[in-house]
Amino acid sequence: MGIYFNAENKHFYLESKDVSYIFRINRIGFAEHLYFGRRIGRENMEYMQSIGAGSTYTQMPNERNQCYHYYNPEICFYGTGDFREPTLMVNNPAGDRLVRLHYIGHEILTEKPKITGMPSLSGGRTLILHLEDEISHFAADLYYTVYEEYPVIARRIVYKNNSTDNFTLDRAYSFNLPLIRSDYKLLSLQGSWGFERAIQYTDMQKGVVSIDTKRCTSSATLNPFIAAVSPDTTEESGKAIGINLIYSSSYILKVEGSSDGKGNIMGGINDFDFEWHLSPGEQLETPEAVIVYSNEGLGKMSRAFHDIYRDKLINPRFVNKDRPIVINNWEGTYFNFNTQKLIEMAKAVNGLGIDTFVLDDGWFGHRDDDSSSLGDWFVYEEKLPGGLKTVIDAVHENGMRFGLWFEPEMISENSELFRAHPDYAIGVPGRDRCKSRRQYMLDLTRSDVRDYIVNTVNKVICENEIDYVKWDYNRNVTDNYTLSLPKKRQKEFAHRYALGLYDICERIVNGNPDIIFEGCAGGGARFDPAMLYYFPQIWTSDDTDAEERTKIQYGSSICYPVSSMSCHVSAVPNHQTRRSCDMQTRADIAHLGPTGYELDPTLFTDEDKELVKAQIKAYKEDRELILDSDLYRVENPFESNYFAFMLVSKDKSKAKLTCYRRMNSKDEIKFIYPRGLDPDKKYYIPERNQTLMGSTIMYAGLQPYFSPRDFVTRVFHFEEIK
Ligand code: DGJ
């Protein structure tokens, strides 16, 4: 396994677990894709190229028989006769936009070099393919990283100006992946505030299907993820190619089907409102795309994403560490709290097993609602007399650690920061800025603004005993403009926003290595792999209704592990949907990730307290399954009345099945077919006081016997009997 180059036929073989990726340098010197799929031998794969005859298509230079139309490019160029979407668009110094990138050499590295200023998967044997245009000396380095234990290839491109003149790029995608058929279904994760990452299928078509955002954030609307799946693909069988961008700003993923029944997937930084200037010797690094191949359906594809993110992306300091079990005051009080109230809340949960008290929005400046104070990261003394210390001391006295909310990228018009530095807010001089949630955004492309954020946030963190930070982000970028760039470079803004964000994350998150940071974006509007690099867990959605959460968590699990999905039990009727599910249902769904309670615990009855205590005790027993297990999606709430997740330990000795039924029905006979167990092992099921073979459990199934109500759960555990 690894990366091999056959100098004779100029084939590159990239091999990881179960997967081969093969391309060659063809006679013209172009990188030509030959195969991506199940692991195969290191054969001569020249026969995979299709020879295009006839005069209707544009022939390649000096090639009578081969047409651009038929060749499957590793990178697509414009102006050559390849009329498909190009991977890059270059403005040459001479005024033309032509580019033909020829192979000039390659390197094979045992360890992938880090991308400057952007998160990426760590490690991995890496091929760098050096390509250059012979005339303009514009160049591109194509990076391919293989992870031998995972069916994953990571790709990105570095665009380089090797000339003595200036270039601009109108498009600079991270990868192009040819598809050898065009009847795929395209799975993407779409949504909105409160309903993030719902599964959406579109047919691949002749022409372009694209998903993107133009918001300088990865967004609740469309996650930077797409999968091409065969028409017959299910959870357990069929082909699925999943692609996820490690990127948090405006991105695009495009799938183009062509008339000959083939296609391409490409993407990276959105080329909408994009232009990048490259002076002689400069280069542009693009975000990494994580590409997973599965021949065993969506389930295996998802498990590969989960594994690679846990092992190569999420901070190793936290990835397998027990996560805080929090009480968060947001839905319990919103902005309406004071020191006394917080102390009462802390007392109310003493002894229940909750280990972290999180003080959410409203503790700083003069913030009593969402109209003021963002950017003023000093304590609101009138609301919290004695400062944070009094609250933190009370939290400690009640046996918990303390967590605090920030929204570092924002600024309120009504703030000391805005009065002193109105220019810190993103906007075009002379024009009114757009407000969203009554706030503006800070210009992270400016180093002085970034320094302000880092210094003020770090000061609060240093001066107080803080063990957990919730990093929120409640609006998208508008008024894209910065004083830090000259007029002709304003279209670099969206990508520079991402670089600025990663810089402050490096300095605040990695600068405070003992603190766990939770990502949040008005719910789950920035749930992407780049954020996961900094935040081992992300608030999945502001919609905490168990029924809605089954779908949100199911959709999120398509590429994100359950250990990354922060889920809380909240009060009923639910504040978002007004639905009332019972406390056990809410807990069973919220306990499928790093968890907590987000309500006013001073309203708990003694009975509630006993129930919460029992729930947390049970949760703690399953903690390792949340952190590191294989997820099998057993029932799909988008398609049925049920939801079921099965978490199976890596050694298959332990598992937990959470089943949920939406609507009660008198004539129900429901069997659930657990998956992922070892068919030859015996398992004890404590909830049924029964021991069965793995094969029996999986193939004969179990009847959950739900209580005769709507919105109910049943949980089963499976413990190996030796
Ligand atoms: C949006 C978040 O998703 C909520 O959990 C909460 O932190 C609010 N912001 C606070 O303004």
XYZ file of C-alpha atoms and ligand atoms in Angstrom:
733
model
C 0.000 0.000 0.000
C 1.163 3.552 -0.605
C 2.221 5.468 -3.688
C 4.001 3.873 -6.641
C 5.261 5.297 -9.908
C 5.917 3.070 -12.884
C 8.462 5.025 -14.935
C 7.880 2.868 -18.004
C 4.201 3.529 -18.543
C 4.158 6.654 -16.354
C 1.343 5.303 -14.204
C 0.861 6.525 -10.634
C -0.789 4.045 -8.290
C -2.195 5.454 -5.058
C -3.316 2.714 -2.753
C -5.058 2.820 0.572
C -7.182 0.343 2.407
C -9.604 -1.187 -0.098
C -9.033 1.588 -2.636
C -6.898 2.241 -5.726
C -6.527 5.597 -7.453
C -4.643 5.403 -10.731
C -3.637 8.012 -13.265
C -0.883 8.397 -15.772
C 1.068 11.035 -17.588
C -0.081 10.648 -21.168
C 1.915 11.178 -24.358
C 1.222 14.898 -24.340
C 2.371 15.207 -20.754
C -1.069 15.736 -19.226
C -2.180 13.973 -16.052
C -4.876 11.570 -17.202
C -7.201 9.834 -14.794
C -7.602 6.087 -15.243
C -9.330 4.594 -12.220
C -10.719 5.286 -8.749
C -12.491 2.499 -6.945
C -12.041 -0.822 -5.185
C -8.497 -1.977 -4.729
C -7.079 -3.533 -7.919
C -3.694 -4.688 -9.161
C -0.939 -2.419 -10.422
C -1.751 -3.125 -14.062
C -1.267 -1.115 -17.177
C -4.567 0.756 -17.218
C -4.107 2.462 -20.556
C -7.147 0.610 -21.846
C -9.339 2.784 -19.643
C -8.754 5.757 -21.934
C -11.357 6.173 -24.632
C -10.082 7.085 -28.053
C -12.219 9.746 -29.588
C -12.262 9.650 -33.329
C -13.623 12.090 -35.814
C -13.319 15.735 -36.465
C -16.200 16.991 -34.371
C -14.108 17.052 -31.248
C -10.974 19.036 -30.618
C -7.891 16.917 -30.914
C -5.059 17.176 -28.455
C -1.867 18.796 -29.736
C -0.046 16.442 -32.132
C -2.558 13.663 -31.499
C -4.587 12.564 -34.484
C -6.717 10.174 -32.513
C -7.142 11.510 -29.057
C -9.632 14.257 -28.340
C -9.958 16.367 -25.235
C -13.529 15.320 -25.029
C -12.603 11.745 -24.210
C -9.689 12.157 -21.925
C -10.366 12.184 -18.176
C -8.258 14.952 -16.737
C -6.827 15.164 -13.233
C -7.069 18.928 -13.744
C -9.226 20.582 -16.440
C -7.909 23.520 -18.452
C -9.746 26.256 -20.282
C -9.168 27.198 -23.877
C -7.857 23.866 -24.982
C -10.831 22.104 -26.432
C -11.888 20.607 -23.149
C -15.242 22.314 -22.933
C -16.084 21.005 -19.497
C -15.802 23.170 -16.411
C -12.155 24.126 -15.851
C -10.482 23.529 -12.486
C -8.689 26.852 -12.724
C -9.124 30.109 -14.619
C -5.944 32.116 -15.122
C -5.525 35.577 -16.551
C -2.146 35.467 -18.219
C 0.046 38.570 -18.360
C -0.392 38.545 -22.155
C -4.170 38.940 -21.762
C -5.189 35.430 -22.810
C -6.623 32.794 -20.455
C -5.046 29.709 -21.946
C -3.282 27.175 -19.821
C -1.858 23.760 -20.571
C -0.253 22.247 -17.538
C 2.335 19.648 -18.454
C 4.020 17.240 -16.122
C 7.474 18.443 -15.135
C 8.184 16.080 -12.246
C 6.925 14.694 -8.978
C 7.888 13.999 -5.384
C 6.703 11.270 -3.059
C 6.874 12.288 0.598
C 6.412 9.976 3.565
C 4.622 12.743 5.476
C 2.322 15.405 4.106
C 3.579 18.968 4.592
C 1.185 21.189 6.556
C -0.877 23.686 4.594
C 0.080 27.220 5.559
C -2.616 28.816 7.665
C -5.352 26.273 6.983
C -6.452 23.106 8.764
C -5.955 19.775 7.037
C -5.754 16.083 7.840
C -2.470 15.259 9.522
C 0.212 12.998 8.117
C -0.196 10.654 5.199
C 2.111 9.599 2.386
C 1.851 12.299 -0.245
C 2.449 12.614 -3.950
C 3.116 16.081 -5.291
C 2.681 16.256 -9.020
C 4.428 19.289 -10.504
C 2.711 20.706 -13.590
C 3.634 23.843 -15.521
C 2.565 25.752 -18.588
C 5.556 25.845 -20.924
C 4.694 29.252 -22.324
C 3.480 31.288 -19.349
C 5.266 29.414 -16.546
C 2.115 29.344 -14.524
C 2.281 26.166 -12.466
C 0.179 23.908 -10.294
C 1.222 21.331 -7.740
C -1.384 18.614 -7.343
C -1.251 17.009 -3.881
C -2.559 13.497 -3.313
C -2.375 12.054 0.195
C -3.142 8.445 0.935
C -4.013 7.011 4.316
C -3.208 3.364 4.217
C -5.706 2.336 6.883
C -8.619 4.338 5.485
C -10.425 4.316 2.125
C -9.538 7.965 1.772
C -7.571 10.165 -0.621
C -7.005 13.803 0.337
C -6.437 16.286 -2.455
C -5.556 19.906 -2.948
C -3.763 22.097 -5.446
C -1.146 24.779 -4.930
C -1.170 27.358 -7.739
C 2.198 28.976 -8.412
C 3.514 31.875 -10.381
C 6.890 30.674 -11.647
C 7.209 33.571 -14.074
C 8.530 37.097 -13.778
C 5.129 38.666 -14.466
C 1.833 39.032 -12.586
C -1.103 36.640 -12.885
C -4.603 36.756 -11.526
C -6.752 33.721 -10.914
C -10.523 33.863 -11.386
C -10.899 30.295 -10.222
C -8.622 28.075 -8.165
C -10.352 24.852 -7.190
C -8.785 22.213 -4.973
C -9.353 19.143 -7.124
C -10.997 17.551 -10.118
C -12.208 13.975 -9.909
C -13.376 12.326 -13.143
C -16.384 10.031 -12.908
C -16.595 7.168 -15.350
C -20.402 7.120 -15.408
C -23.070 9.759 -15.238
C -26.021 8.018 -13.618
C -25.006 8.828 -10.062
C -27.382 10.265 -7.563
C -25.931 13.226 -5.718
C -26.419 13.384 -1.979
C -25.945 16.749 -0.315
C -26.761 18.098 3.125
C -29.069 21.080 2.967
C -31.031 23.021 5.518
C -31.616 26.233 7.364
C -31.406 27.564 10.895
C -32.905 24.922 13.171
C -32.923 22.246 10.501
C -29.351 21.706 9.438
C -27.910 18.927 7.251
C -31.070 17.307 5.942
C -30.412 14.701 3.291
C -31.179 15.824 -0.246
C -30.816 13.790 -3.441
C -30.468 15.220 -6.924
C -29.850 13.345 -10.139
C -26.557 13.863 -11.863
C -27.322 15.368 -15.242
C -25.790 16.538 -18.459
C -24.741 19.971 -17.411
C -23.689 21.178 -14.011
C -25.190 20.531 -10.601
C -23.516 22.684 -7.998
C -23.824 23.366 -4.327
C -22.149 26.378 -2.821
C -22.302 29.224 -0.367
C -21.479 32.880 -0.900
C -21.724 33.751 2.821
C -18.083 33.434 3.906
C -19.231 30.547 6.035
C -19.836 26.910 5.309
C -23.505 27.514 6.241
C -26.641 25.761 7.412
C -27.982 26.023 3.868
C -25.581 23.604 2.230
C -22.769 21.788 3.960
C -19.450 21.554 2.036
C -20.174 17.919 1.311
C -21.371 15.964 -1.688
C -21.568 12.258 -2.436
C -22.006 10.578 -5.794
C -23.812 7.292 -5.199
C -24.892 4.587 -7.600
C -28.643 4.364 -8.183
C -28.819 1.096 -6.200
C -26.699 2.231 -3.245
C -28.152 1.625 0.225
C -26.729 1.991 3.710
C -24.955 -1.342 3.372
C -24.286 -1.889 -0.306
C -23.364 -0.095 -3.480
C -20.868 2.502 -4.504
C -20.539 5.858 -2.785
C -17.904 8.541 -3.325
C -18.100 11.220 -0.631
C -16.258 14.540 -0.746
C -15.967 16.980 2.123
C -13.994 20.235 1.999
C -11.909 21.226 5.007
C -13.015 24.800 4.617
C -15.211 27.336 6.394
C -15.717 30.154 3.893
C -17.553 30.442 0.571
C -17.033 27.180 -1.282
C -18.377 25.391 -4.305
C -18.740 21.724 -5.231
C -19.755 21.012 -8.809
C -20.725 17.859 -10.615
C -20.847 17.956 -14.379
C -22.166 15.189 -16.572
C -21.036 15.159 -20.159
C -22.651 13.854 -23.311
C -20.479 10.746 -23.468
C -21.807 9.424 -20.186
C -18.934 10.547 -18.007
C -18.469 13.400 -15.644
C -16.339 15.342 -13.197
C -16.637 16.461 -9.609
C -14.595 19.478 -8.680
C -14.581 22.189 -6.115
C -12.896 24.293 -3.496
C -12.936 28.019 -2.843
C -16.032 29.512 -4.488
C -15.027 31.387 -7.634
C -18.061 33.638 -7.245
C -16.728 37.106 -6.301
C -13.214 35.674 -6.293
C -9.998 36.837 -7.861
C -6.526 36.183 -6.551
C -3.409 38.075 -7.467
C -0.124 36.185 -7.769
C 3.086 38.217 -8.067
C 6.216 36.506 -9.375
C 7.227 33.707 -7.028
C 3.921 33.728 -5.097
C 1.592 30.808 -4.632
C -1.988 30.166 -3.525
C -2.692 27.154 -1.351
C -6.201 25.765 -1.620
C -8.246 23.915 1.007
C -7.973 20.168 1.247
C -10.756 17.931 -0.061
C -11.306 14.625 1.728
C -12.453 11.982 -0.738
C -13.837 8.673 0.507
C -14.645 5.656 -1.613
C -17.019 2.968 -0.406
C -18.234 -0.107 -2.184
C -20.376 -0.999 0.824
C -22.857 1.796 0.742
C -23.327 5.008 2.650
C -22.657 3.324 5.980
C -19.070 2.433 5.171
C -18.519 5.854 3.587
C -19.684 7.582 6.760
C -17.622 5.337 9.019
C -14.533 6.170 6.951
C -15.166 9.910 7.404
C -15.731 9.380 11.120
C -12.523 7.367 11.498
C -10.298 9.713 9.541
C -11.670 12.777 11.331
C -11.200 11.217 14.750
C -7.720 9.963 13.914
C -6.308 12.680 11.661
C -8.286 15.887 12.134
C -9.810 16.389 15.568
C -7.438 17.617 18.244
C -5.784 14.518 19.764
C -5.835 16.236 23.158
C -9.615 15.906 23.245
C -10.682 13.372 20.686
C -10.850 10.443 23.081
C -11.203 12.377 26.284
C -14.493 12.295 28.172
C -16.360 15.393 27.142
C -17.972 17.765 29.620
C -21.560 17.043 30.635
C -22.913 20.542 30.816
C -25.679 22.613 32.236
C -26.034 25.549 29.854
C -28.173 28.494 30.950
C -29.217 29.739 27.477
C -32.692 28.243 27.097
C -33.144 28.399 30.882
C -32.710 32.164 31.168
C -31.766 33.656 27.795
C -30.377 37.122 28.694
C -32.387 37.354 31.886
C -30.014 36.234 34.644
C -27.876 37.620 37.407
C -25.321 36.198 39.801
C -27.968 34.967 42.211
C -29.876 33.126 39.486
C -26.736 31.450 38.182
C -25.751 30.334 41.671
C -29.224 28.855 42.198
C -28.903 26.985 38.914
C -25.497 25.643 39.915
C -26.894 24.469 43.267
C -29.873 22.838 41.594
C -27.704 20.457 39.591
C -25.278 19.616 42.383
C -24.969 15.858 42.685
C -26.689 15.003 39.398
C -23.504 14.106 37.549
C -23.263 17.291 35.492
C -19.643 18.410 35.536
C -19.552 21.770 33.719
C -21.635 24.913 34.101
C -21.709 26.964 30.888
C -22.599 30.630 31.096
C -23.949 31.560 27.675
C -24.583 34.924 25.998
C -25.179 38.076 28.086
C -22.351 38.220 30.651
C -20.310 41.049 29.091
C -20.483 44.750 28.233
C -24.038 45.892 28.949
C -25.768 43.083 27.149
C -29.417 42.539 28.098
C -30.558 41.567 24.616
C -28.932 40.969 21.256
C -28.663 44.665 20.370
C -25.429 45.543 22.139
C -21.940 44.876 23.457
C -20.416 42.295 21.099
C -16.707 43.011 21.089
C -16.746 44.377 24.663
C -15.262 41.325 26.318
C -15.355 42.597 29.886
C -17.795 41.591 32.602
C -21.210 43.269 32.944
C -20.677 44.232 36.579
C -24.219 45.506 37.216
C -25.595 42.129 36.185
C -22.835 40.055 37.729
C -21.632 41.922 40.819
C -18.333 40.469 41.946
C -17.577 39.600 38.341
C -17.164 36.150 36.910
C -15.190 35.101 39.966
C -18.252 34.992 42.222
C -20.085 32.797 39.716
C -17.066 30.583 39.087
C -16.480 30.109 42.829
C -20.105 29.025 43.252
C -19.806 26.674 40.299
C -16.678 25.142 41.828
C -18.363 24.854 45.228
C -21.066 22.831 43.522
C -18.515 20.438 42.116
C -18.395 21.679 38.515
C -15.993 23.294 36.103
C -16.859 26.546 34.398
C -17.484 27.316 30.731
C -18.039 30.657 29.023
C -19.642 31.883 25.784
C -17.952 34.229 23.318
C -18.785 35.412 19.838
C -15.291 36.605 18.901
C -15.927 37.530 15.258
C -18.704 40.026 15.986
C -19.210 43.669 16.891
C -22.374 45.497 17.969
C -22.973 49.037 16.802
C -23.855 49.791 20.415
C -20.493 48.825 21.885
C -17.432 50.571 23.206
C -15.441 48.784 20.537
C -17.545 50.188 17.695
C -17.517 53.689 19.154
C -13.713 53.560 19.311
C -13.093 51.652 16.052
C -16.063 51.780 13.673
C -13.669 50.795 10.896
C -13.136 47.370 12.541
C -16.566 46.330 11.252
C -16.750 44.856 7.766
C -18.264 47.385 5.394
C -17.785 49.685 2.457
C -16.851 53.243 3.461
C -19.750 55.619 2.786
C -22.414 52.877 2.701
C -24.688 51.662 5.485
C -23.760 48.158 6.514
C -26.317 45.344 6.658
C -27.208 44.268 10.172
C -28.115 40.744 10.984
C -29.236 39.747 14.474
C -28.627 43.441 15.131
C -24.862 43.027 14.783
C -21.953 43.598 12.430
C -18.924 41.449 11.802
C -15.301 42.188 12.510
C -12.884 42.373 9.624
C -10.748 39.302 10.234
C -8.641 40.027 7.176
C -6.990 42.806 9.246
C -4.186 41.827 11.582
C -4.903 44.688 14.038
C -8.517 43.513 14.354
C -7.359 39.934 14.884
C -4.910 41.096 17.547
C -7.727 42.929 19.335
C -9.880 39.796 19.366
C -7.085 37.507 20.500
C -5.924 39.850 23.253
C -9.352 40.594 24.712
C -10.637 37.021 24.594
C -7.381 35.612 25.947
C -7.411 38.194 28.755
C -10.786 36.939 30.027
C -9.582 33.360 29.696
C -6.305 34.061 31.539
C -7.892 36.028 34.346
C -10.549 33.421 35.141
C -10.674 29.713 35.794
C -12.273 28.647 32.554
C -12.276 25.039 31.359
C -14.612 25.246 28.391
C -15.440 27.890 25.808
C -18.435 28.022 23.482
C -17.406 29.938 20.336
C -20.551 31.254 18.677
C -21.084 32.912 15.271
C -24.580 34.230 14.627
C -24.610 35.838 11.224
C -23.055 35.648 7.766
C -20.790 38.115 6.046
C -22.314 40.892 3.958
C -20.763 44.114 2.648
C -17.640 42.198 1.606
C -14.925 44.812 1.617
C -11.780 45.476 3.591
C -9.555 48.442 4.135
C -6.633 46.023 4.325
C -6.603 45.362 0.574
C -6.230 47.692 -2.417
C -9.282 48.190 -4.662
C -8.189 45.688 -7.265
C -7.722 42.922 -4.709
C -11.082 43.140 -2.934
C -12.200 39.817 -4.388
C -9.669 38.070 -2.152
C -11.879 38.987 0.798
C -13.862 35.769 1.300
C -10.825 33.512 1.367
C -8.848 35.956 3.483
C -11.740 35.919 5.972
C -11.195 32.161 6.348
C -7.449 32.644 6.789
C -8.124 35.300 9.433
C -10.551 33.003 11.221
C -8.020 30.169 11.281
C -5.376 32.578 12.585
C -7.483 33.653 15.575
C -8.463 30.032 16.203
C -4.794 29.041 16.227
C -3.991 31.755 18.716
C -7.010 31.429 20.990
C -7.851 27.720 20.767
C -4.398 26.250 20.401
C -3.013 29.017 22.630
C -5.135 27.622 25.483
C -4.473 23.917 25.121
C -6.195 22.828 28.332
C -9.521 24.388 27.442
C -12.031 22.511 25.342
C -13.688 24.763 22.769
C -17.129 23.999 21.404
C -18.001 25.475 18.015
C -21.404 26.999 17.397
C -22.949 29.150 14.686
C -26.493 30.163 15.547
C -26.969 26.440 15.943
C -25.056 24.298 13.464
C -24.435 26.755 10.632
C -20.677 26.255 10.558
C -20.362 22.526 11.066
C -17.443 21.747 8.792
C -14.175 19.810 9.014
C -12.061 22.970 9.370
C -14.019 23.961 12.450
C -13.755 20.386 13.742
C -9.985 20.761 13.608
C -10.279 23.456 16.280
C -13.498 22.446 18.009
C -13.745 18.727 18.835
C -17.478 19.225 19.240
C -19.924 21.593 17.582
C -23.407 22.633 18.647
C -25.455 20.656 16.170
C -28.561 22.814 16.008
C -30.558 25.332 18.013
C -33.471 22.995 17.447
C -33.345 20.766 20.515
C -36.672 19.028 19.888
C -35.965 15.273 20.001
C -38.132 14.547 16.952
C -36.368 17.111 14.779
C -33.016 16.147 16.233
C -33.349 12.572 14.975
C -33.192 13.968 11.435
C -30.551 16.603 12.147
C -28.263 14.085 13.835
C -28.930 11.462 11.162
C -28.036 13.905 8.360
C -24.980 15.204 10.223
C -23.723 11.646 10.675
C -23.344 11.272 6.899
C -19.849 12.664 7.333
C -19.405 13.814 10.943
C -18.884 11.451 13.899
C -21.351 11.441 16.790
C -18.495 12.552 19.078
C -18.549 15.884 17.250
C -22.289 16.528 17.641
C -23.137 18.421 20.769
C -26.705 17.619 21.873
C -28.683 18.944 24.860
C -31.828 18.008 26.703
C -34.068 21.074 26.842
C -37.396 21.991 28.416
C -40.851 21.210 27.048
C -42.805 22.454 25.261
C -39.723 22.786 23.094
C -38.814 26.414 22.456
C -38.381 25.891 18.719
C -41.228 23.522 17.818
C -43.543 23.737 20.866
C -43.596 19.916 20.842
C -43.487 17.982 24.092
C -41.520 14.765 24.191
C -40.957 13.106 27.515
C -37.702 13.552 29.406
C -36.421 10.055 28.623
C -36.947 10.473 24.878
C -35.165 13.823 24.966
C -32.269 12.314 26.883
C -31.971 9.196 24.712
C -31.614 11.347 21.583
C -29.401 13.976 23.249
C -27.184 11.255 24.680
C -26.079 10.288 21.193
C -23.270 12.852 21.357
C -21.387 15.048 23.821
C -24.303 16.038 25.993
C -25.805 18.344 28.537
C -28.952 19.979 29.803
C -30.094 23.373 28.598
C -33.013 24.483 30.759
C -33.685 26.029 34.142
C -32.793 23.292 36.649
C -34.262 25.293 39.541
C -37.611 24.122 38.123
C -36.667 20.437 38.513
C -38.925 18.401 40.794
C -37.293 15.773 43.009
C -38.525 13.195 40.530
C -36.869 15.078 37.643
C -33.627 15.154 39.579
C -33.680 11.417 40.150
C -34.379 10.842 36.473
C -31.587 13.171 35.320
C -29.197 11.515 37.754
C -30.054 8.092 36.370
C -29.763 9.334 32.781
C -26.311 10.771 33.356
C -25.163 7.622 35.138
C -26.283 5.566 32.144
C -24.667 8.019 29.730
C -21.339 7.752 31.525
C -21.394 3.984 31.131
C -21.647 4.392 27.355
C -19.210 7.255 26.995
C -16.551 5.359 25.085
C -19.158 4.393 22.483
C -19.846 8.077 21.872
C -16.158 8.877 21.523
C -14.912 6.006 19.448
C -17.181 3.432 17.860
C -18.586 2.429 14.507
C -21.942 3.961 13.688
C -24.567 1.921 11.866
C -27.633 3.882 10.784
C -30.348 1.298 11.192
C -33.555 3.292 10.612
C -33.802 6.469 8.548
C -36.196 9.095 9.984
C -36.316 10.893 6.626
C -37.937 7.822 5.113
C -39.857 6.165 7.905
C -41.633 6.520 11.220
C -38.449 5.386 12.969
C -34.896 6.373 13.752
C -32.240 3.982 15.013
C -28.505 4.416 15.583
C -26.298 1.488 16.553
C -22.921 2.326 18.103
C -20.539 -0.646 18.103
C -17.174 -0.684 19.856
C -14.208 -1.210 17.548
C -13.606 -4.698 18.960
C -17.331 -5.510 18.658
C -17.549 -6.445 22.331
C -20.053 -3.773 23.247
C -22.827 -1.929 21.464
C -25.776 0.325 22.069
C -28.893 0.601 19.943
C -31.079 3.687 20.307
C -34.477 3.289 18.615
C -37.094 5.978 18.280
C -40.647 5.881 16.977
C -42.375 9.057 15.871
C -46.076 8.198 15.807
C -47.829 5.478 17.747
C -49.840 3.010 15.722
C -52.170 0.302 16.963
C -51.354 -2.167 14.233
C -47.587 -1.922 14.535
C -45.398 -4.974 14.427
C -41.959 -3.515 14.169
C -38.691 -5.353 13.920
C -35.384 -3.529 14.072
C -32.353 -5.218 12.558
C -29.241 -4.145 14.464
C -25.992 -4.111 12.503
C -22.278 -4.207 13.092
C -22.124 -7.010 15.684
C -19.913 -10.045 15.254
C -22.319 -12.758 14.013
C -20.323 -15.421 15.835
C -20.193 -13.728 19.217
C -22.741 -14.136 21.972
C -24.212 -10.965 23.422
C -26.103 -10.349 26.638
C -28.925 -7.800 26.253
C -29.584 -6.442 29.756
C -32.827 -4.668 28.789
C -34.277 -8.087 27.853
C -32.231 -10.210 30.217
C -31.469 -12.390 27.232
C -28.347 -13.760 25.551
C -28.323 -14.212 21.783
C -25.804 -14.782 19.037
C -24.802 -11.708 17.037
C -26.199 -13.407 13.949
C -29.587 -13.931 15.612
C -29.781 -10.349 16.818
C -28.878 -8.965 13.405
C -30.683 -11.338 11.067
C -33.801 -12.280 13.074
C -34.025 -8.757 14.502
C -35.514 -7.393 17.693
C -38.927 -6.002 18.461
C -38.457 -2.818 20.437
C -41.958 -2.846 22.028
C -42.277 0.903 22.261
C -44.612 2.394 24.891
C -47.990 3.188 23.332
C -47.334 6.909 22.868
C -45.917 9.218 20.218
C -42.217 10.216 20.242
C -40.819 7.335 22.257
C -37.424 5.658 22.477
C -36.070 2.265 23.462
C -32.404 1.628 24.128
C -30.702 -1.779 24.047
C -27.178 -2.682 25.066
C -25.189 -5.648 23.790
C -22.383 -7.023 25.920
C -20.189 -9.799 24.635
C -20.302 -13.004 26.692
C -17.029 -14.915 26.418
C -26.940 30.931 19.152
C -26.544 29.629 19.769
O -26.778 28.584 18.878
C -27.296 29.452 21.084
O -26.975 28.209 21.626
C -26.925 30.561 21.999
O -25.578 30.477 22.367
C -27.217 31.905 21.353
N -26.629 32.004 20.062
C -26.734 33.035 22.210
O -26.854 34.238 21.597
